[in-house]
Amino acid sequence: MRKLPVLLILVGLGLIGWVGYDYTTSGEEIARFELAGEAGSTDLISLEPSLNSMRALLSVTYEIELLAGSATAFDYSIMMTGPGSLTVFTAEGQQRDKRDDNTPEYATKTSEQVIKTFAVPAPGEYLLDWRIVPDKARITSRSISLRRNVEPLRIPYLIAGVACFGLGVLLLIRKRRKSI
């Protein structure tokens, strides 16, 4: 019984990690665009509905000085358009980094984010317009990749992982309170 909370926490973390890894790596990469500058457009890419479901991922490597509190490393805005200027998706967001103490720390980090899971509505040539603006960071590289035939987020496994982790933490806290 003493090992049950630790086992539940490890199972929960394992399930959560597996679901996240599977979500970002499922399917097959069909295109990767290395991006230069703060804004631009990618080359045209030929897509068709047989590639559905698709997922776009953003990878940014940057250097940042972390101070106490939260700092915005960069902001991004990405839009995919298709035949006839059809907007397939738009995505906006920002990468924030946090440090709890006051000691400055210079760090090199890589942010890999799922931008959007989407469906190709019709065969044709598609284009990604992007804007990635550094705030407190110096961006060293950035890329967008497209993956085809991806799996959806496995929500039942994610819920099971969160439940195992939460139950393990609760049992651990309860056990510690009883021993005091």
Coordinates of C-alpha atoms in Angstrom, one line a residue:
M1 CA 0.0 0.0 0.0
R2 CA 3.0 2.3 0.6
K3 CA 4.1 2.2 -3.0
L4 CA 0.6 2.7 -4.5
P5 CA 0.7 6.5 -4.6
V6 CA 4.1 6.6 -6.3
L7 CA 3.0 3.9 -8.8
L8 CA -0.2 5.9 -9.6
I9 CA 1.9 9.1 -10.1
L10 CA 4.3 7.3 -12.4
V11 CA 1.5 5.7 -14.4
G12 CA -0.3 9.0 -14.7
L13 CA 2.9 10.8 -15.9
G14 CA 3.6 8.0 -18.3
L15 CA 0.1 8.1 -19.9
I16 CA 0.2 11.9 -20.1
G17 CA 3.6 11.9 -21.7
W18 CA 2.7 9.1 -24.2
V19 CA -0.5 10.9 -25.2
G20 CA 1.5 14.2 -25.8
Y21 CA 4.2 12.4 -27.7
D22 CA 1.7 10.5 -29.9
Y23 CA -0.2 13.7 -30.6
T24 CA 2.8 15.5 -31.9
T25 CA 4.5 12.7 -33.8
S26 CA 1.6 10.7 -35.3
G27 CA 1.3 10.6 -39.1
E28 CA 4.0 11.3 -41.5
E29 CA 5.9 14.5 -42.2
I30 CA 5.2 15.6 -45.7
A31 CA 6.8 19.1 -45.6
R32 CA 9.2 21.2 -43.5
F33 CA 9.7 24.9 -44.2
E34 CA 12.8 26.6 -42.7
L35 CA 11.8 30.2 -42.1
A36 CA 14.0 33.3 -42.3
G37 CA 13.2 36.8 -41.0
E38 CA 10.2 37.9 -39.0
A39 CA 7.5 37.3 -41.6
G40 CA 7.0 35.8 -45.0
S41 CA 5.3 33.1 -47.0
T42 CA 6.3 29.5 -47.7
D43 CA 6.6 27.9 -51.1
L44 CA 3.4 26.5 -52.5
I45 CA 2.6 22.9 -51.5
S46 CA 0.3 20.6 -53.3
L47 CA -2.3 19.0 -50.9
E48 CA -5.3 16.8 -51.3
P49 CA -8.1 15.5 -49.1
S50 CA -6.6 11.9 -48.9
L51 CA -3.9 13.4 -46.6
N52 CA -6.5 14.3 -43.9
S53 CA -6.3 14.8 -41.0
M54 CA -3.3 17.1 -41.1
R55 CA -1.4 18.8 -38.4
A56 CA 0.8 21.9 -38.6
L57 CA 3.7 22.2 -36.0
L58 CA 5.8 25.2 -35.2
S59 CA 9.4 24.8 -33.9
V60 CA 11.4 27.8 -32.7
T61 CA 14.8 27.8 -31.1
Y62 CA 15.7 31.0 -29.2
E63 CA 17.9 32.5 -26.6
I64 CA 16.4 34.4 -23.7
E65 CA 17.5 36.0 -20.4
L66 CA 15.1 34.8 -17.8
L67 CA 14.4 37.1 -14.9
A68 CA 11.9 36.9 -12.0
G69 CA 8.4 36.6 -13.3
S70 CA 7.1 35.8 -16.8
A71 CA 8.6 37.0 -20.0
T72 CA 7.2 36.8 -23.6
A73 CA 9.8 35.2 -25.8
F74 CA 8.0 35.7 -29.1
D75 CA 4.6 36.2 -30.7
Y76 CA 3.4 34.2 -33.7
S77 CA 0.6 34.4 -36.3
I78 CA 0.2 31.8 -39.0
M79 CA -2.4 31.5 -41.8
M80 CA -2.9 28.8 -44.4
T81 CA -4.7 29.6 -47.6
G82 CA -5.7 27.4 -50.5
P83 CA -7.2 27.5 -54.0
G84 CA -9.3 30.6 -54.5
S85 CA -7.8 32.4 -51.4
L86 CA -9.7 29.9 -49.2
T87 CA -8.6 30.3 -45.6
V88 CA -7.9 26.8 -44.2
F89 CA -6.8 28.0 -40.7
T90 CA -5.4 30.9 -38.8
A91 CA -3.5 30.6 -35.5
E92 CA -2.0 33.2 -33.2
G93 CA -0.2 32.8 -29.9
Q94 CA 2.9 33.6 -27.8
Q95 CA 5.6 31.7 -26.1
R96 CA 6.1 32.7 -22.4
D97 CA 8.9 31.7 -20.1
K98 CA 8.9 32.0 -16.3
R99 CA 11.6 32.1 -13.6
D100 CA 10.8 32.0 -9.9
D101 CA 13.9 33.6 -8.4
N102 CA 15.7 36.9 -9.1
T103 CA 18.9 35.3 -10.4
P104 CA 19.3 36.1 -14.2
E105 CA 19.6 33.0 -16.3
Y106 CA 20.5 32.9 -20.0
A107 CA 18.9 29.9 -21.7
T108 CA 18.7 28.4 -25.1
K109 CA 15.3 26.8 -25.6
T110 CA 13.3 25.1 -28.3
S111 CA 9.5 25.6 -28.4
E112 CA 7.6 22.9 -30.3
Q113 CA 3.9 23.7 -30.6
V114 CA 1.0 22.1 -32.4
I115 CA -0.4 25.0 -34.3
K116 CA -3.5 23.4 -35.7
T117 CA -5.1 20.1 -36.8
F118 CA -7.0 20.7 -40.0
A119 CA -8.6 19.1 -43.0
V120 CA -7.6 19.8 -46.6
P121 CA -11.0 20.9 -48.2
A122 CA -10.0 20.4 -51.8
P123 CA -7.0 19.4 -53.9
G124 CA -4.7 22.2 -54.9
E125 CA -1.8 24.5 -54.1
Y126 CA -1.6 25.8 -50.5
L127 CA 0.5 28.5 -48.9
L128 CA 1.4 29.4 -45.3
D129 CA 1.8 33.1 -44.4
W130 CA 3.6 33.5 -41.1
R131 CA 4.9 36.2 -38.7
I132 CA 7.1 35.3 -35.8
V133 CA 8.2 38.4 -33.9
P134 CA 10.7 38.1 -31.0
D135 CA 9.9 40.1 -27.8
K136 CA 12.4 39.3 -25.1
A137 CA 14.2 36.6 -27.0
R138 CA 16.7 36.3 -29.9
I139 CA 15.4 33.7 -32.3
T140 CA 18.1 31.5 -33.9
S141 CA 15.9 29.2 -36.0
R142 CA 12.3 28.6 -36.9
S143 CA 10.4 26.1 -39.0
I144 CA 6.9 24.9 -39.7
S145 CA 6.2 21.3 -40.5
L146 CA 3.1 19.6 -41.9
R147 CA 2.1 16.0 -41.0
R148 CA -0.4 13.9 -42.8
N149 CA -2.8 11.2 -41.6
V150 CA -2.4 12.2 -38.0
E151 CA -4.3 10.6 -35.1
P152 CA -6.6 12.7 -32.9
L153 CA -5.8 13.5 -29.3
R154 CA -6.5 10.3 -27.2
I155 CA -8.7 12.0 -24.6
P156 CA -9.6 8.8 -22.7
Y157 CA -6.0 8.0 -22.1
L158 CA -5.3 11.6 -21.2
I159 CA -8.2 11.6 -18.7
A160 CA -6.9 8.3 -17.2
G161 CA -3.4 9.8 -16.9
V162 CA -4.6 12.9 -15.1
A163 CA -6.9 10.8 -12.8
C164 CA -4.0 8.5 -11.9
F165 CA -1.7 11.4 -11.2
G166 CA -4.2 13.3 -9.2
L167 CA -5.2 10.2 -7.1
G168 CA -1.6 9.4 -6.5
V169 CA -0.9 12.9 -5.2
L170 CA -4.0 12.9 -3.0
L171 CA -3.0 9.5 -1.5
L172 CA 0.5 10.8 -0.9
I173 CA -0.7 13.9 0.8
R174 CA -3.2 11.9 2.9
K175 CA -0.5 9.4 3.9
R176 CA 1.9 12.3 5.0
R177 CA -0.8 14.0 7.1
K178 CA -1.6 10.7 8.9
S179 CA 2.1 10.2 9.8
I180 CA 2.4 13.7 11.3

